Amino acid sequence: MREVLMSQASSLPRPRVLLSGLAYVESPRWHDGRLWFAHWGTGEIVAVALDGSSEVAASGPPGLGWSIDWLPDGRLLVTGEDLMRREPDGSMVRHADLSGLAPFWNELVVDGRGNIYVNSIRFGFRAGAPPESGIIALVTPDGTAREVAGDLEFPNGMVVTPDNKTLIVSESFAGRLTAFDIAADGSLFNRRTWADGLAPDGICMDADGAIWAGAADVAIATGRADSPQGAVVRVHEGGKVTDRIEHDQVIFATMLGGPDRTTLFLLAAEFRGVEHMDESVAARTGQVLTATAPTPGAGRP
C-alpha cells in the first residue's frame, strides 16, 4: 500500500542552494526572522537570512549530535552532555540536571507551555556500541526533570502540534514516526505509530498536520545507482505521502519558515558512513537548501 501512496506523490522542483561550504548541519529552527542551525564539528550556531547572508550567532559544543531551541522568554537552549541555557550576557549555564537519566542529549523541542522535551539515544553511536533503548525526558518550567518515554529506537527529531496535545518523534532506526498524547502535567501517554516506512531525522509539521520527513527509498538505503542520495516527503498520519523533494546529498533535517512559513529549509551534506564522519565534516559539503512548500508551517519547533 505504501508503494501505491508513494507513486501518487507530487514531485516538487529540486531545491535551490541558500548556503554551502558547511560542515554537518542539523537542528534547523526558524527564529527571529532567520533560519538558525547547529553547525556540527565547528562549535557554531549559525543564523542565515533568506538572502543568504549569515553569521555565527552563538556557540555550541565542539562535536556532533546536539540541537538548539528557545525558551518562551527568548533564551537559547543547547543540548549535548548537558542541557545548557544562554543568558542575556552570553554566558552558558546548565538549565536542568539530567545526569541521572542519560549521559548525552540529542534533539529537543519546547512546547507552547514552556515544557522542554529532550531525547537521548543512550549509546555510543559513533564508537560502534550496540544500540540501546532511547528515552525522552521532560523538563518543566520549574526545572524539574523526569523520563516520560522509553524503548525508542534512536529517538531523533520531534514536533509538538499547535494545540500542545501531541508530540511526534522520529525513531530513526525503526523508520517510523511515533506519536504520544501530552497530559496536562506534560507526561506522554497513548503511544502509537503515526507513520512508518520512512527514514526520519529532523522533522517539521505544517498547518494541514502533515510532516516533512526523510524518505527511506534513497541510495543510502537501496544502493541503487539510479536512486537519489537524499529525499524528503510530506507525509500524513497513517502514511499517505503527497509531496516529494529529491537532492543529490543526504537531507538530514527540515524546517518551515520565512515570513509566511511556506519556505521549506532542507539541511543536507554528503554522508560517507559513521566511521568516516570526521572526514565528511572536513569535506565541507554541507548545504542549506530552500523550496516552496504547499502548506505553511505549524506547531513547534
PDB file of C-alpha atoms in Angstrom:
ATOM      1  CA  MET A   1       0.000   0.000   0.000  1.00  0.00           C
ATOM      2  CA  ARG A   2       2.845   2.373   0.818  1.00  0.00           C
ATOM      3  CA  GLU A   3       4.301   1.983  -2.700  1.00  0.00           C
ATOM      4  CA  VAL A   4       0.957   2.990  -4.211  1.00  0.00           C
ATOM      5  CA  LEU A   5       0.759   6.042  -1.997  1.00  0.00           C
ATOM      6  CA  MET A   6       4.372   6.974  -2.794  1.00  0.00           C
ATOM      7  CA  SER A   7       3.755   6.693  -6.534  1.00  0.00           C
ATOM      8  CA  GLN A   8       0.931   9.222  -6.247  1.00  0.00           C
ATOM      9  CA  ALA A   9       3.139  11.815  -4.564  1.00  0.00           C
ATOM     10  CA  SER A  10       3.742  15.092  -6.364  1.00  0.00           C
ATOM     11  CA  SER A  11       7.422  15.570  -7.171  1.00  0.00           C
ATOM     12  CA  LEU A  12       8.324  19.163  -6.344  1.00  0.00           C
ATOM     13  CA  PRO A  13      11.124  21.053  -8.130  1.00  0.00           C
ATOM     14  CA  ARG A  14      14.652  20.464  -6.911  1.00  0.00           C
ATOM     15  CA  PRO A  15      15.552  22.876  -4.118  1.00  0.00           C
ATOM     16  CA  ARG A  16      17.914  25.806  -4.537  1.00  0.00           C
ATOM     17  CA  VAL A  17      21.087  26.298  -2.526  1.00  0.00           C
ATOM     18  CA  LEU A  18      20.907  29.117   0.028  1.00  0.00           C
ATOM     19  CA  LEU A  19      24.214  28.452   1.820  1.00  0.00           C
ATOM     20  CA  SER A  20      27.038  25.994   1.103  1.00  0.00           C
ATOM     21  CA  GLY A  21      30.595  25.139   2.161  1.00  0.00           C
ATOM     22  CA  LEU A  22      29.384  23.966   5.565  1.00  0.00           C
ATOM     23  CA  ALA A  23      30.374  21.022   7.748  1.00  0.00           C
ATOM     24  CA  TYR A  24      27.479  18.914   9.111  1.00  0.00           C
ATOM     25  CA  VAL A  25      24.256  20.889   9.527  1.00  0.00           C
ATOM     26  CA  GLU A  26      21.390  19.893  11.817  1.00  0.00           C
ATOM     27  CA  SER A  27      18.594  21.164  14.074  1.00  0.00           C
ATOM     28  CA  PRO A  28      17.136  23.921  11.853  1.00  0.00           C
ATOM     29  CA  ARG A  29      14.897  26.430  13.617  1.00  0.00           C
ATOM     30  CA  TRP A  30      13.093  29.485  12.216  1.00  0.00           C
ATOM     31  CA  HIS A  31      13.633  32.184  14.839  1.00  0.00           C
ATOM     32  CA  ASP A  32      13.531  35.967  14.819  1.00  0.00           C
ATOM     33  CA  GLY A  33      13.349  36.287  11.036  1.00  0.00           C
ATOM     34  CA  ARG A  34      16.204  33.900  10.180  1.00  0.00           C
ATOM     35  CA  LEU A  35      16.979  30.209   9.994  1.00  0.00           C
ATOM     36  CA  TRP A  36      19.247  29.084  12.813  1.00  0.00           C
ATOM     37  CA  PHE A  37      21.036  25.730  12.790  1.00  0.00           C
ATOM     38  CA  ALA A  38      23.625  23.673  14.647  1.00  0.00           C
ATOM     39  CA  HIS A  39      26.878  23.650  12.676  1.00  0.00           C
ATOM     40  CA  TRP A  40      28.266  20.325  13.857  1.00  0.00           C
ATOM     41  CA  GLY A  41      32.005  19.903  14.062  1.00  0.00           C
ATOM     42  CA  THR A  42      32.652  23.639  14.356  1.00  0.00           C
ATOM     43  CA  GLY A  43      31.081  24.572  17.694  1.00  0.00           C
ATOM     44  CA  GLU A  44      28.993  27.195  15.920  1.00  0.00           C
ATOM     45  CA  ILE A  45      25.326  28.114  15.874  1.00  0.00           C
ATOM     46  CA  VAL A  46      24.720  29.865  12.560  1.00  0.00           C
ATOM     47  CA  ALA A  47      21.838  32.131  11.524  1.00  0.00           C
ATOM     48  CA  VAL A  48      21.096  32.742   7.838  1.00  0.00           C
ATOM     49  CA  ALA A  49      18.642  35.163   6.247  1.00  0.00           C
ATOM     50  CA  LEU A  50      16.589  34.486   3.147  1.00  0.00           C
ATOM     51  CA  ASP A  51      19.070  36.494   1.058  1.00  0.00           C
ATOM     52  CA  GLY A  52      21.861  34.090   2.029  1.00  0.00           C
ATOM     53  CA  SER A  53      23.667  36.417   4.422  1.00  0.00           C
ATOM     54  CA  SER A  54      24.805  34.529   7.516  1.00  0.00           C
ATOM     55  CA  GLU A  55      26.693  34.908  10.764  1.00  0.00           C
ATOM     56  CA  VAL A  56      27.864  32.841  13.691  1.00  0.00           C
ATOM     57  CA  ALA A  57      25.180  33.869  16.179  1.00  0.00           C
ATOM     58  CA  ALA A  58      26.197  31.771  19.214  1.00  0.00           C
ATOM     59  CA  SER A  59      28.417  28.924  20.355  1.00  0.00           C
ATOM     60  CA  GLY A  60      27.575  25.267  20.793  1.00  0.00           C
ATOM     61  CA  PRO A  61      29.519  22.115  21.724  1.00  0.00           C
ATOM     62  CA  PRO A  62      32.513  21.258  19.525  1.00  0.00           C
ATOM     63  CA  GLY A  63      31.359  17.793  18.460  1.00  0.00           C
ATOM     64  CA  LEU A  64      28.332  16.232  16.772  1.00  0.00           C
ATOM     65  CA  GLY A  65      24.857  15.241  17.903  1.00  0.00           C
ATOM     66  CA  TRP A  66      23.496  18.385  19.602  1.00  0.00           C
ATOM     67  CA  SER A  67      20.490  20.629  18.937  1.00  0.00           C
ATOM     68  CA  ILE A  68      19.002  24.042  19.691  1.00  0.00           C
ATOM     69  CA  ASP A  69      15.674  25.646  20.609  1.00  0.00           C
ATOM     70  CA  TRP A  70      14.377  28.589  22.630  1.00  0.00           C
ATOM     71  CA  LEU A  71      12.509  29.123  25.860  1.00  0.00           C
ATOM     72  CA  PRO A  72       9.376  31.305  25.690  1.00  0.00           C
ATOM     73  CA  ASP A  73      11.385  34.217  27.131  1.00  0.00           C
ATOM     74  CA  GLY A  74      13.845  34.052  24.224  1.00  0.00           C
ATOM     75  CA  ARG A  75      16.791  32.382  25.924  1.00  0.00           C
ATOM     76  CA  LEU A  76      18.595  29.825  23.784  1.00  0.00           C
ATOM     77  CA  LEU A  77      18.834  26.164  24.796  1.00  0.00           C
ATOM     78  CA  VAL A  78      21.587  23.827  23.604  1.00  0.00           C
ATOM     79  CA  THR A  79      21.878  20.087  24.161  1.00  0.00           C
ATOM     80  CA  GLY A  80      25.000  17.903  24.433  1.00  0.00           C
ATOM     81  CA  GLU A  81      26.444  16.450  27.613  1.00  0.00           C
ATOM     82  CA  ASP A  82      24.106  18.823  29.476  1.00  0.00           C
ATOM     83  CA  LEU A  83      21.053  20.898  28.689  1.00  0.00           C
ATOM     84  CA  MET A  84      22.547  24.387  28.615  1.00  0.00           C
ATOM     85  CA  ARG A  85      20.921  27.825  28.598  1.00  0.00           C
ATOM     86  CA  ARG A  86      22.358  31.045  27.177  1.00  0.00           C
ATOM     87  CA  GLU A  87      21.886  34.019  29.475  1.00  0.00           C
ATOM     88  CA  PRO A  88      21.399  37.627  28.229  1.00  0.00           C
ATOM     89  CA  ASP A  89      25.090  38.359  28.898  1.00  0.00           C
ATOM     90  CA  GLY A  90      26.108  35.475  26.615  1.00  0.00           C
ATOM     91  CA  SER A  91      27.174  33.109  29.380  1.00  0.00           C
ATOM     92  CA  MET A  92      26.102  29.449  29.254  1.00  0.00           C
ATOM     93  CA  VAL A  93      24.647  27.799  32.366  1.00  0.00           C
ATOM     94  CA  ARG A  94      23.160  24.371  32.981  1.00  0.00           C
ATOM     95  CA  HIS A  95      19.397  24.628  32.658  1.00  0.00           C
ATOM     96  CA  ALA A  96      18.478  21.330  34.325  1.00  0.00           C
ATOM     97  CA  ASP A  97      20.260  18.341  35.837  1.00  0.00           C
ATOM     98  CA  LEU A  98      19.707  15.379  33.501  1.00  0.00           C
ATOM     99  CA  SER A  99      22.792  13.427  34.557  1.00  0.00           C
ATOM    100  CA  GLY A 100      20.796  10.701  36.293  1.00  0.00           C
ATOM    101  CA  LEU A 101      18.846   9.888  33.129  1.00  0.00           C
ATOM    102  CA  ALA A 102      21.407   9.726  30.292  1.00  0.00           C
ATOM    103  CA  PRO A 103      24.979  10.879  29.580  1.00  0.00           C
ATOM    104  CA  PHE A 104      24.272  12.783  26.353  1.00  0.00           C
ATOM    105  CA  TRP A 105      21.274  14.541  24.836  1.00  0.00           C
ATOM    106  CA  ASN A 106      20.322  14.930  21.205  1.00  0.00           C
ATOM    107  CA  GLU A 107      17.125  16.618  19.989  1.00  0.00           C
ATOM    108  CA  LEU A 108      14.784  18.923  21.871  1.00  0.00           C
ATOM    109  CA  VAL A 109      11.560  20.840  21.386  1.00  0.00           C
ATOM    110  CA  VAL A 110       9.903  23.438  23.627  1.00  0.00           C
ATOM    111  CA  ASP A 111       6.105  23.379  23.631  1.00  0.00           C
ATOM    112  CA  GLY A 112       3.762  26.344  23.966  1.00  0.00           C
ATOM    113  CA  ARG A 113       3.620  25.989  27.753  1.00  0.00           C
ATOM    114  CA  GLY A 114       7.373  26.143  28.254  1.00  0.00           C
ATOM    115  CA  ASN A 115       7.816  22.396  28.734  1.00  0.00           C
ATOM    116  CA  ILE A 116      11.054  21.084  27.232  1.00  0.00           C
ATOM    117  CA  TYR A 117      11.186  17.629  25.669  1.00  0.00           C
ATOM    118  CA  VAL A 118      14.711  16.340  25.121  1.00  0.00           C
ATOM    119  CA  ASN A 119      15.804  12.907  23.965  1.00  0.00           C
ATOM    120  CA  SER A 120      18.819  10.623  24.179  1.00  0.00           C
ATOM    121  CA  ILE A 121      19.844   7.517  22.224  1.00  0.00           C
ATOM    122  CA  ARG A 122      21.863   6.399  25.312  1.00  0.00           C
ATOM    123  CA  PHE A 123      24.660   4.573  23.446  1.00  0.00           C
ATOM    124  CA  GLY A 124      27.928   5.404  21.692  1.00  0.00           C
ATOM    125  CA  PHE A 125      26.710   5.574  18.100  1.00  0.00           C
ATOM    126  CA  ARG A 126      29.967   6.802  16.583  1.00  0.00           C
ATOM    127  CA  ALA A 127      32.018   4.376  18.669  1.00  0.00           C
ATOM    128  CA  GLY A 128      30.107   1.429  17.241  1.00  0.00           C
ATOM    129  CA  ALA A 129      28.453   0.476  20.529  1.00  0.00           C
ATOM    130  CA  PRO A 130      25.381  -1.771  20.292  1.00  0.00           C
ATOM    131  CA  PRO A 131      22.082   0.147  20.258  1.00  0.00           C
ATOM    132  CA  GLU A 132      20.157   0.664  23.475  1.00  0.00           C
ATOM    133  CA  SER A 133      16.626   1.875  24.077  1.00  0.00           C
ATOM    134  CA  GLY A 134      16.411   5.640  23.837  1.00  0.00           C
ATOM    135  CA  ILE A 135      14.349   7.918  26.032  1.00  0.00           C
ATOM    136  CA  ILE A 136      12.516  11.237  26.090  1.00  0.00           C
ATOM    137  CA  ALA A 137      12.840  13.406  29.182  1.00  0.00           C
ATOM    138  CA  LEU A 138      10.587  16.272  30.232  1.00  0.00           C
ATOM    139  CA  VAL A 139      11.953  19.426  31.842  1.00  0.00           C
ATOM    140  CA  THR A 140       9.120  21.508  33.283  1.00  0.00           C
ATOM    141  CA  PRO A 141       9.297  25.311  33.651  1.00  0.00           C
ATOM    142  CA  ASP A 142      10.368  24.936  37.310  1.00  0.00           C
ATOM    143  CA  GLY A 143      13.437  22.932  36.226  1.00  0.00           C
ATOM    144  CA  THR A 144      12.213  19.504  37.330  1.00  0.00           C
ATOM    145  CA  ALA A 145      13.331  16.694  35.007  1.00  0.00           C
ATOM    146  CA  ARG A 146      11.984  13.185  34.570  1.00  0.00           C
ATOM    147  CA  GLU A 147      11.783  10.450  31.945  1.00  0.00           C
ATOM    148  CA  VAL A 148       8.429  10.397  30.149  1.00  0.00           C
ATOM    149  CA  ALA A 149       9.016   7.831  27.366  1.00  0.00           C
ATOM    150  CA  GLY A 150      11.402   4.939  26.760  1.00  0.00           C
ATOM    151  CA  ASP A 151      12.037   1.967  24.487  1.00  0.00           C
ATOM    152  CA  LEU A 152      12.693   4.212  21.481  1.00  0.00           C
ATOM    153  CA  GLU A 153      14.832   3.085  18.547  1.00  0.00           C
ATOM    154  CA  PHE A 154      17.223   6.027  18.103  1.00  0.00           C
ATOM    155  CA  PRO A 155      14.933   8.952  19.006  1.00  0.00           C
ATOM    156  CA  ASN A 156      15.633  11.950  16.821  1.00  0.00           C
ATOM    157  CA  GLY A 157      13.666  14.988  15.634  1.00  0.00           C
ATOM    158  CA  MET A 158      10.444  15.921  17.438  1.00  0.00           C
ATOM    159  CA  VAL A 159       7.446  18.158  16.819  1.00  0.00           C
ATOM    160  CA  VAL A 160       4.590  19.317  19.057  1.00  0.00           C
ATOM    161  CA  THR A 161       1.221  20.045  17.477  1.00  0.00           C
ATOM    162  CA  PRO A 162      -0.183  23.610  17.631  1.00  0.00           C
ATOM    163  CA  ASP A 163      -2.658  22.668  20.372  1.00  0.00           C
ATOM    164  CA  ASN A 164       0.158  21.273  22.570  1.00  0.00           C
ATOM    165  CA  LYS A 165      -1.722  17.962  22.790  1.00  0.00           C
ATOM    166  CA  THR A 166       0.508  15.652  20.721  1.00  0.00           C
ATOM    167  CA  LEU A 167       4.242  15.026  20.469  1.00  0.00           C
ATOM    168  CA  ILE A 168       5.642  13.160  17.448  1.00  0.00           C
ATOM    169  CA  VAL A 169       9.183  11.786  17.449  1.00  0.00           C
ATOM    170  CA  SER A 170      11.369  10.245  14.757  1.00  0.00           C
ATOM    171  CA  GLU A 171      12.535   6.742  15.574  1.00  0.00           C
ATOM    172  CA  SER A 172      15.336   6.677  13.039  1.00  0.00           C
ATOM    173  CA  PHE A 173      16.403   3.056  13.446  1.00  0.00           C
ATOM    174  CA  ALA A 174      12.775   1.875  13.194  1.00  0.00           C
ATOM    175  CA  GLY A 175      11.977   4.032  10.159  1.00  0.00           C
ATOM    176  CA  ARG A 176       8.851   5.433  11.754  1.00  0.00           C
ATOM    177  CA  LEU A 177       7.233   8.443  13.332  1.00  0.00           C
ATOM    178  CA  THR A 178       5.762   7.716  16.769  1.00  0.00           C
ATOM    179  CA  ALA A 179       3.092   9.858  18.428  1.00  0.00           C
ATOM    180  CA  PHE A 180       2.197  10.424  22.082  1.00  0.00           C
ATOM    181  CA  ASP A 181      -0.643  12.334  23.660  1.00  0.00           C
ATOM    182  CA  ILE A 182       0.520  15.020  26.090  1.00  0.00           C
ATOM    183  CA  ALA A 183      -1.120  15.101  29.524  1.00  0.00           C
ATOM    184  CA  ALA A 184      -1.827  18.286  31.458  1.00  0.00           C
ATOM    185  CA  ASP A 185       1.344  17.759  33.525  1.00  0.00           C
ATOM    186  CA  GLY A 186       3.466  17.193  30.398  1.00  0.00           C
ATOM    187  CA  SER A 187       3.559  13.393  30.694  1.00  0.00           C
ATOM    188  CA  LEU A 188       3.338  11.338  27.492  1.00  0.00           C
ATOM    189  CA  PHE A 189       0.790   8.547  27.009  1.00  0.00           C
ATOM    190  CA  ASN A 190      -1.167   6.660  24.323  1.00  0.00           C
ATOM    191  CA  ARG A 191       1.897   5.748  22.283  1.00  0.00           C
ATOM    192  CA  ARG A 192       1.148   4.812  18.665  1.00  0.00           C
ATOM    193  CA  THR A 193       2.739   4.615  15.216  1.00  0.00           C
ATOM    194  CA  TRP A 194       1.955   7.815  13.314  1.00  0.00           C
ATOM    195  CA  ALA A 195       3.577   6.732  10.015  1.00  0.00           C
ATOM    196  CA  ASP A 196       6.218   4.187   9.038  1.00  0.00           C
ATOM    197  CA  GLY A 197       8.361   3.166   6.062  1.00  0.00           C
ATOM    198  CA  LEU A 198      10.372   6.382   6.341  1.00  0.00           C
ATOM    199  CA  ALA A 199      13.914   7.477   7.195  1.00  0.00           C
ATOM    200  CA  PRO A 200      13.096  10.277   9.633  1.00  0.00           C
ATOM    201  CA  ASP A 201      15.683  12.538  11.255  1.00  0.00           C
ATOM    202  CA  GLY A 202      14.889  16.220  11.785  1.00  0.00           C
ATOM    203  CA  ILE A 203      11.202  16.895  11.068  1.00  0.00           C
ATOM    204  CA  CYS A 204       8.668  19.725  10.877  1.00  0.00           C
ATOM    205  CA  MET A 205       4.882  19.978  10.700  1.00  0.00           C
ATOM    206  CA  ASP A 206       2.578  22.055   8.511  1.00  0.00           C
ATOM    207  CA  ALA A 207      -0.866  23.570   9.011  1.00  0.00           C
ATOM    208  CA  ASP A 208      -2.583  20.512   7.497  1.00  0.00           C
ATOM    209  CA  GLY A 209      -0.997  18.297  10.138  1.00  0.00           C
ATOM    210  CA  ALA A 210       1.428  16.708   7.652  1.00  0.00           C
ATOM    211  CA  ILE A 211       5.107  16.183   8.450  1.00  0.00           C
ATOM    212  CA  TRP A 212       8.154  16.666   6.254  1.00  0.00           C
ATOM    213  CA  ALA A 213      10.489  13.720   6.914  1.00  0.00           C
ATOM    214  CA  GLY A 214      13.259  11.770   5.226  1.00  0.00           C
ATOM    215  CA  ALA A 215      12.255   9.126   2.672  1.00  0.00           C
ATOM    216  CA  ALA A 216      13.552   5.575   3.009  1.00  0.00           C
ATOM    217  CA  ASP A 217      13.847   4.744  -0.699  1.00  0.00           C
ATOM    218  CA  VAL A 218      17.095   6.570  -1.431  1.00  0.00           C
ATOM    219  CA  ALA A 219      20.594   5.446  -2.401  1.00  0.00           C
ATOM    220  CA  ILE A 220      21.839   5.260   1.166  1.00  0.00           C
ATOM    221  CA  ALA A 221      19.238   2.554   1.810  1.00  0.00           C
ATOM    222  CA  THR A 222      18.809   0.868  -1.570  1.00  0.00           C
ATOM    223  CA  GLY A 223      22.322   1.022  -3.013  1.00  0.00           C
ATOM    224  CA  ARG A 224      20.819   1.541  -6.468  1.00  0.00           C
ATOM    225  CA  ALA A 225      22.739   3.856  -8.758  1.00  0.00           C
ATOM    226  CA  ASP A 226      19.522   5.416 -10.035  1.00  0.00           C
ATOM    227  CA  SER A 227      18.317   6.432  -6.570  1.00  0.00           C
ATOM    228  CA  PRO A 228      18.738   9.994  -5.296  1.00  0.00           C
ATOM    229  CA  GLN A 229      21.173  10.364  -2.412  1.00  0.00           C
ATOM    230  CA  GLY A 230      18.563  12.260  -0.431  1.00  0.00           C
ATOM    231  CA  ALA A 231      14.809  12.739  -0.469  1.00  0.00           C
ATOM    232  CA  VAL A 232      12.148  14.109   1.839  1.00  0.00           C
ATOM    233  CA  VAL A 233       8.414  13.511   1.699  1.00  0.00           C
ATOM    234  CA  ARG A 234       5.345  15.241   3.046  1.00  0.00           C
ATOM    235  CA  VAL A 235       3.511  12.500   4.906  1.00  0.00           C
ATOM    236  CA  HIS A 236       0.155  12.476   6.673  1.00  0.00           C
ATOM    237  CA  GLU A 237      -0.844  10.426   9.702  1.00  0.00           C
ATOM    238  CA  GLY A 238      -1.318   6.849   8.555  1.00  0.00           C
ATOM    239  CA  GLY A 239       1.407   7.082   5.905  1.00  0.00           C
ATOM    240  CA  LYS A 240      -0.145   8.869   2.911  1.00  0.00           C
ATOM    241  CA  VAL A 241       2.607  10.730   1.044  1.00  0.00           C
ATOM    242  CA  THR A 242       1.526  13.734  -1.025  1.00  0.00           C
ATOM    243  CA  ASP A 243       4.756  15.521  -1.973  1.00  0.00           C
ATOM    244  CA  ARG A 244       8.397  14.609  -2.508  1.00  0.00           C
ATOM    245  CA  ILE A 245      11.670  16.504  -2.969  1.00  0.00           C
ATOM    246  CA  GLU A 246      14.930  14.875  -4.103  1.00  0.00           C
ATOM    247  CA  HIS A 247      18.537  16.022  -3.816  1.00  0.00           C
ATOM    248  CA  ASP A 248      21.989  14.699  -4.660  1.00  0.00           C
ATOM    249  CA  GLN A 249      23.071  14.665  -0.984  1.00  0.00           C
ATOM    250  CA  VAL A 250      21.502  13.203   2.135  1.00  0.00           C
ATOM    251  CA  ILE A 251      18.890  15.524   3.664  1.00  0.00           C
ATOM    252  CA  PHE A 252      19.228  15.397   7.441  1.00  0.00           C
ATOM    253  CA  ALA A 253      16.563  17.825   8.632  1.00  0.00           C
ATOM    254  CA  THR A 254      13.658  20.026   7.562  1.00  0.00           C
ATOM    255  CA  MET A 255      12.117  23.267   8.802  1.00  0.00           C
ATOM    256  CA  LEU A 256       9.287  25.516   7.587  1.00  0.00           C
ATOM    257  CA  GLY A 257       9.961  29.220   7.952  1.00  0.00           C
ATOM    258  CA  GLY A 258      10.019  32.532   6.163  1.00  0.00           C
ATOM    259  CA  PRO A 259       7.553  35.416   6.651  1.00  0.00           C
ATOM    260  CA  ASP A 260       4.547  33.178   5.892  1.00  0.00           C
ATOM    261  CA  ARG A 261       6.227  29.887   6.918  1.00  0.00           C
ATOM    262  CA  THR A 262       5.994  28.439   3.394  1.00  0.00           C
ATOM    263  CA  THR A 263       9.746  28.302   2.828  1.00  0.00           C
ATOM    264  CA  LEU A 264      10.902  24.742   3.361  1.00  0.00           C
ATOM    265  CA  PHE A 265      14.501  24.633   4.555  1.00  0.00           C
ATOM    266  CA  LEU A 266      16.437  21.423   3.959  1.00  0.00           C
ATOM    267  CA  LEU A 267      19.780  20.705   5.623  1.00  0.00           C
ATOM    268  CA  ALA A 268      21.968  18.389   3.567  1.00  0.00           C
ATOM    269  CA  ALA A 269      25.507  17.016   3.346  1.00  0.00           C
ATOM    270  CA  GLU A 270      27.443  14.118   1.869  1.00  0.00           C
ATOM    271  CA  PHE A 271      27.298  11.091   4.160  1.00  0.00           C
ATOM    272  CA  ARG A 272      30.254   8.694   3.955  1.00  0.00           C
ATOM    273  CA  GLY A 273      29.281   6.357   6.768  1.00  0.00           C
ATOM    274  CA  VAL A 274      29.543   6.543  10.532  1.00  0.00           C
ATOM    275  CA  GLU A 275      33.206   5.535  10.503  1.00  0.00           C
ATOM    276  CA  HIS A 276      34.065   8.470   8.205  1.00  0.00           C
ATOM    277  CA  MET A 277      32.100  11.271   9.839  1.00  0.00           C
ATOM    278  CA  ASP A 278      35.190  13.330  10.672  1.00  0.00           C
ATOM    279  CA  GLU A 279      36.194  13.072   7.023  1.00  0.00           C
ATOM    280  CA  SER A 280      32.732  14.182   5.976  1.00  0.00           C
ATOM    281  CA  VAL A 281      32.861  17.178   8.312  1.00  0.00           C
ATOM    282  CA  ALA A 282      36.241  18.219   6.918  1.00  0.00           C
ATOM    283  CA  ALA A 283      34.986  17.938   3.330  1.00  0.00           C
ATOM    284  CA  ARG A 284      32.576  20.850   3.901  1.00  0.00           C
ATOM    285  CA  THR A 285      29.804  19.537   1.688  1.00  0.00           C
ATOM    286  CA  GLY A 286      27.052  20.842   3.969  1.00  0.00           C
ATOM    287  CA  GLN A 287      24.267  22.924   2.455  1.00  0.00           C
ATOM    288  CA  VAL A 288      21.159  24.824   3.442  1.00  0.00           C
ATOM    289  CA  LEU A 289      18.556  24.442   0.697  1.00  0.00           C
ATOM    290  CA  THR A 290      15.169  26.058   0.171  1.00  0.00           C
ATOM    291  CA  ALA A 291      11.975  25.071  -1.616  1.00  0.00           C
ATOM    292  CA  THR A 292       8.421  26.397  -1.623  1.00  0.00           C
ATOM    293  CA  ALA A 293       6.041  24.289   0.434  1.00  0.00           C
ATOM    294  CA  PRO A 294       2.367  23.822  -0.500  1.00  0.00           C
ATOM    295  CA  THR A 295       1.223  24.497   3.095  1.00  0.00           C
ATOM    296  CA  PRO A 296       2.705  26.810   5.767  1.00  0.00           C
ATOM    297  CA  GLY A 297       4.385  25.520   8.900  1.00  0.00           C
ATOM    298  CA  ALA A 298       2.603  24.991  12.203  1.00  0.00           C
ATOM    299  CA  GLY A 299       3.349  23.670  15.648  1.00  0.00           C
ATOM    300  CA  ARG A 300       6.769  23.603  17.290  1.00  0.00           C
ATOM    301  CA  PRO A 301       9.602  23.975  16.558  1.00  0.00           C
TER     302      PRO A 301
END
